[in-house]
Amino acid sequence: MTEKETAETTPAHTSAPAVELTEELREEYAQLIDSVRAARAAYYDRDAPTISDADYDQLYRRLEELEALHPSIIANDSPTQEVGGSANEAFAPVQHLARMYSLEDVFSLEELSAWLAKTAENAQTLASHSPRWLTELKIDGLAVNLLYRNGSLVRAATRGDGTTGEDVTHNVLTIGTIPTRLAGENHPEEIEIRGEVFISSADFLTLNESMVAAGKAPFANPRNAAAGSLRQKDASITAQRPLSMFVHGVGARTQVLDAAGEPITRQSQIYDLLASWGLPVSPYSRVLDTREEILDYIASYGEKRHSLVHEIDGIVIKIDDFAVQEQLGYTSRVPRWAVAYKYPPEEVNTKLLDIRVDVGRTGRVTPYAVMEPVFVSGSTVERATLHNQDVVKAKGVLIGDTVVLRKAGDIIPEIVGPVVALRDGSEREFVMPSTCPSCGSALAPGKEGDVDLRCTNPASCPAQLTERIFYAASRGAFDIEALGFEAAKALTSPVGEPVLTSEAQLFDLTPDMLEHVMVEREKKVKGVPTGKLEQLPYFWTKATKSRESKPSKTTMNLMDQLQKAKSQPLWRVLVALSIRHVGPTAARALAAAFGSMDAIRSASREDLAQVDGVGETIADSIREWFSVDWHAEIVDAWAVAGVRMEDEVDESLERTLEGLTVVVTGTLSQFTRDSAKEAIISRGGKASGSVSKKTSFVVAGPAAGSKLDKAQALGVPVLDEEGFAALLAGGPAAVESLIK
């Protein structure tokens, strides 16, 4: 539903063959009306949705489908015949001077392309030229209509049913970004300005933390937080909420002139005018000319939608020309000149079955959610991290809750919050354990002031050792592909005695040592699980009557890869040690500065801290790590096994990038991300992962995203791969003519 602009898509079934209108279909239709109405009431009137946007859209589209197949069935009270929600009796009703319409929703790029083609054809017939498209983000907030007379704000109202909304003037006056008096001169005698009230993503987290701390239920998402805040009877409560607004259109108005006294003819022009009046206008809108540009815009913001100021659920595309808008007109509910493309659903509802804890490689104990499996953003999800006990409390989730789940950045499953309205009293609070679930040792903060709890037995905790072995084998460290998590677990926590009790033994492994490593697997008969467990060899094939057990192919690959790992550069060895705060960036800097493990090991805190990209925190962590006996034994054992502990300096490489900071983004054909960083560092430069005013160059390959955008916004020189090669060879002077 988001924004909540209900859809009137043109059903794809209008040309389908007739289907008999059975009693079952009539019953389904009646149930759909009830379900959609109930969902709308929960969303609009109580600001407490009970189903996800994706579920609502599915119900609504099925309702449209039945009405398209059987027009005679359409009821006068069908939700498809209405706009938005009803007015709340707690606020005085307000009749808008011009109706506030919903937008037609499309859910695929194919649907959008069809709409663009049809609308462009109609517009060209009317205007004799191809339309330009005003393209903007679809804010997940609450639609509000501001009425200004002679430059003064006289009324603010919610959209309501499109014709009549709720008077929320007193509450809107508490939003600091909305002017009570417009700046400048020559304001229209009367103008309705439409926009979206929202709470930023950062402010939403802070608000929910304060709600939970006060013993109140948290909001499920930023949209509901904004709606609930704006519809407070007590405006002083609204004033305490971090509400913002972006304006994105106009309704009824007398003549509007630009700064030169000329009539406004395009909607993008009026955005500039609204900004000059002191109204908050979105920085993300663009005027585009082609379908390809619109699709690029959609793809770009789809990638960075969670790094924006506010949450979005789609993109709005409008014809920019006011005259063409007026000629195309409206259906009963939507303008024919605008559409909303909705991204695939990210938020779904599911049941939180349990909250358990996991132990990481540094001993950090992390709560995670176990949920009923649910499909979201392209995959089935049944687990999501909850970070620490304070986050669980801040989100206000209880075991047994129905929760809102999304994928942050389309990748990481994240619980947004509970659906409080669906609680039945059987839910229970999560209690953080006081002992490690792996080894039974006490849990405690790593240092005073830490929120995270850690296992106090790092040397012998099986869970920590498993994670450290897995991390040492990861692509950013030794890059041992055959040593994945399951293999690491088999080596450290198998059925029976572990093969490894310390990562110091990693390079001593032989195939014979792995022969008796057994793991438990669910027993299957002819491929069907039996519900019983059986013990199976992990690294060797299972012996049968006809053949003897022997090392598996994976095991032999593991042996080969362990040998190759001994020759990895020093920075990868440093990463593999799991020194807290020492990731690839700091490790590269340390290796470049000191050249050998012995030099790093004997360096003072001051010498370590002076390395660019290291600093005092990392320096303290390194000194503390090497002061522990069993840590030092790991380095010594690896050195005896033949692991490379010193980098060979290539004297032939000129320090062409001395003092420069270079950011690489996108895909390069001749460099991996790691080899590009190594090329920069070996020539005296700093390879950074973020763009700032201090960045010297950004190297942008295909699929470069937000880093390229930021570089262009800051005026940082941008190079392609050819320019990067030239920069490496000759420094800044070699690329003066190539800078984009």
Coordinates of N, CA and C in Angstrom, one line a residue, residues 329-404:
G329 N -5.7 14.3 -18.5 CA -6.8 14.2 -17.5 C -6.7 13.0 -16.5
Y330 N -7.8 12.5 -16.0 CA -7.9 11.5 -14.9 C -8.9 10.5 -15.2
T331 N -8.7 9.3 -14.6 CA -9.8 8.3 -14.5 C -10.6 8.7 -13.3
S332 N -11.4 7.8 -12.8 CA -12.2 8.1 -11.6 C -11.3 8.2 -10.3
R333 N -10.0 7.6 -10.4 CA -9.2 7.6 -9.2 C -7.7 8.0 -9.5
V334 N -7.2 7.9 -10.7 CA -5.8 8.2 -10.9 C -5.6 9.1 -12.1
P335 N -4.5 9.9 -12.1 CA -4.2 10.7 -13.3 C -3.6 9.8 -14.4
R336 N -4.0 10.1 -15.6 CA -3.5 9.3 -16.8 C -2.0 9.7 -17.1
W337 N -1.5 10.7 -16.5 CA -0.2 11.2 -16.8 C 0.9 10.9 -15.8
A338 N 0.6 10.0 -14.9 CA 1.6 9.6 -13.8 C 1.4 8.2 -13.5
V339 N 2.5 7.6 -13.0 CA 2.5 6.2 -12.6 C 3.5 6.0 -11.5
A340 N 3.3 4.9 -10.7 CA 4.3 4.6 -9.7 C 4.8 3.2 -10.0
Y341 N 6.1 3.1 -10.2 CA 6.7 1.8 -10.4 C 7.1 1.3 -9.0
K342 N 6.7 0.1 -8.5 CA 7.0 -0.3 -7.2 C 8.1 -1.4 -7.3
Y343 N 9.1 -1.2 -6.5 CA 10.2 -2.2 -6.4 C 9.6 -3.6 -5.9
P344 N 10.2 -4.7 -6.2 CA 9.8 -6.0 -5.7 C 9.7 -5.8 -4.1
P345 N 8.8 -6.5 -3.5 CA 8.6 -6.3 -2.1 C 9.8 -6.7 -1.3
E346 N 10.1 -5.9 -0.3 CA 11.2 -6.1 0.6 C 10.7 -6.5 2.0
E347 N 9.5 -6.0 2.3 CA 9.0 -6.2 3.6 C 7.9 -7.2 3.6
V348 N 8.0 -8.2 4.4 CA 6.9 -9.3 4.6 C 6.7 -9.5 6.0
N349 N 5.6 -10.2 6.4 CA 5.4 -10.5 7.7 C 5.6 -12.0 7.9
T350 N 6.2 -12.4 9.1 CA 6.4 -13.8 9.4 C 6.4 -14.0 10.9
K351 N 6.4 -15.2 11.4 CA 6.4 -15.5 12.8 C 7.8 -15.6 13.4
L352 N 8.0 -15.0 14.5 CA 9.3 -15.1 15.2 C 9.2 -16.3 16.2
L353 N 9.8 -17.4 15.8 CA 9.6 -18.6 16.6 C 10.5 -18.7 17.8
D354 N 11.7 -18.1 17.7 CA 12.7 -18.1 18.8 C 13.7 -17.1 18.6
I355 N 14.4 -16.8 19.7 CA 15.7 -15.9 19.6 C 16.8 -16.7 20.3
R356 N 17.8 -17.1 19.5 CA 18.9 -17.8 20.0 C 20.2 -17.0 19.9
V357 N 21.3 -17.5 20.4 CA 22.6 -16.8 20.3 C 23.6 -17.6 19.6
D358 N 24.5 -16.8 18.9 CA 25.6 -17.4 18.2 C 26.9 -16.8 18.7
V359 N 28.0 -17.6 18.7 CA 29.3 -17.1 19.2 C 30.2 -16.9 18.0
G360 N 30.8 -15.7 17.9 CA 31.6 -15.3 16.7 C 33.1 -15.6 17.0
R361 N 33.9 -15.2 16.0 CA 35.4 -15.6 16.1 C 36.1 -14.7 17.2
T362 N 35.5 -13.6 17.6 CA 36.2 -12.8 18.6 C 35.5 -13.0 20.0
G363 N 34.6 -14.0 20.0 CA 33.9 -14.3 21.3 C 32.6 -13.5 21.4
R364 N 32.3 -12.6 20.5 CA 31.1 -11.8 20.6 C 29.8 -12.7 20.5
V365 N 28.9 -12.6 21.4 CA 27.7 -13.4 21.5 C 26.6 -12.6 20.9
T366 N 26.0 -13.1 19.7 CA 25.0 -12.3 19.0 C 23.7 -13.0 19.0
P367 N 22.6 -12.4 19.4 CA 21.3 -12.9 19.3 C 20.9 -13.0 17.8
Y368 N 20.2 -14.0 17.5 CA 19.6 -14.1 16.1 C 18.2 -14.6 16.2
A369 N 17.4 -14.2 15.2 CA 16.0 -14.6 15.1 C 15.8 -15.9 14.3
V370 N 15.0 -16.8 14.8 CA 14.6 -18.0 14.1 C 13.1 -17.8 13.7
M371 N 12.8 -17.8 12.4 CA 11.5 -17.4 12.0 C 10.9 -18.5 11.1
E372 N 9.6 -18.5 11.0 CA 8.9 -19.3 10.0 C 9.5 -18.9 8.6
P373 N 10.0 -19.9 7.8 CA 10.6 -19.5 6.5 C 9.6 -18.6 5.7
V374 N 10.2 -17.6 5.0 CA 9.3 -16.7 4.2 C 10.2 -16.2 3.1
F375 N 9.5 -16.0 1.9 CA 10.2 -15.6 0.7 C 10.2 -14.1 0.6
V376 N 11.4 -13.5 0.5 CA 11.5 -12.0 0.4 C 12.7 -11.7 -0.4
S377 N 12.5 -10.7 -1.3 CA 13.6 -10.2 -2.2 C 14.4 -11.3 -2.8
G378 N 13.8 -12.3 -3.4 CA 14.4 -13.3 -4.2 C 14.9 -14.6 -3.5
S379 N 14.7 -14.7 -2.2 CA 15.2 -15.9 -1.5 C 14.4 -16.2 -0.3
T380 N 14.4 -17.4 0.2 CA 13.7 -17.8 1.4 C 14.6 -17.5 2.6
V381 N 14.0 -16.9 3.6 CA 14.7 -16.4 4.8 C 14.1 -17.1 6.0
E382 N 14.9 -17.6 6.9 CA 14.4 -18.1 8.2 C 15.2 -17.7 9.4
R383 N 16.3 -16.9 9.1 CA 17.1 -16.4 10.2 C 17.5 -14.9 9.9
A384 N 17.7 -14.2 11.0 CA 18.1 -12.8 10.9 C 18.8 -12.4 12.1
T385 N 20.0 -11.6 12.0 CA 20.7 -11.2 13.2 C 20.0 -10.1 13.9
L386 N 20.1 -10.1 15.2 CA 19.6 -9.1 16.1 C 20.7 -8.3 16.8
H387 N 21.9 -8.6 16.5 CA 23.1 -7.8 16.9 C 23.5 -7.9 18.3
N388 N 22.6 -7.4 19.2 CA 22.9 -7.6 20.7 C 21.6 -7.4 21.5
Q389 N 21.7 -7.6 22.8 CA 20.5 -7.6 23.6 C 19.8 -6.2 23.6
D390 N 20.6 -5.1 23.4 CA 20.0 -3.8 23.4 C 19.2 -3.6 22.1
V391 N 19.7 -4.2 21.0 CA 18.9 -4.0 19.8 C 17.6 -4.8 19.9
V392 N 17.6 -6.0 20.5 CA 16.4 -6.7 20.7 C 15.4 -5.9 21.5
K393 N 15.9 -5.2 22.5 CA 15.0 -4.4 23.4 C 14.5 -3.2 22.6
A394 N 15.4 -2.6 21.8 CA 15.0 -1.4 21.1 C 14.0 -1.7 20.0
K395 N 14.1 -2.8 19.4 CA 13.1 -3.2 18.4 C 11.7 -3.6 19.0
G396 N 11.8 -4.0 20.3 CA 10.6 -4.3 21.0 C 9.9 -5.6 20.6
V397 N 10.7 -6.6 20.1 CA 10.2 -7.8 19.6 C 10.1 -8.8 20.7
L398 N 9.1 -9.6 20.7 CA 8.9 -10.7 21.7 C 8.9 -12.1 20.9
I399 N 9.4 -13.1 21.6 CA 9.3 -14.4 20.9 C 7.9 -14.8 20.8
G400 N 7.5 -15.2 19.6 CA 6.1 -15.5 19.3 C 5.4 -14.4 18.5
D401 N 6.0 -13.2 18.4 CA 5.5 -12.1 17.6 C 5.3 -12.4 16.2
T402 N 4.4 -11.8 15.5 CA 4.4 -11.6 14.1 C 5.3 -10.4 13.8
V403 N 6.3 -10.5 13.0 CA 7.3 -9.4 12.8 C 7.3 -9.0 11.3
V404 N 7.7 -7.8 11.1 CA 8.0 -7.3 9.8 C 9.5 -7.5 9.4

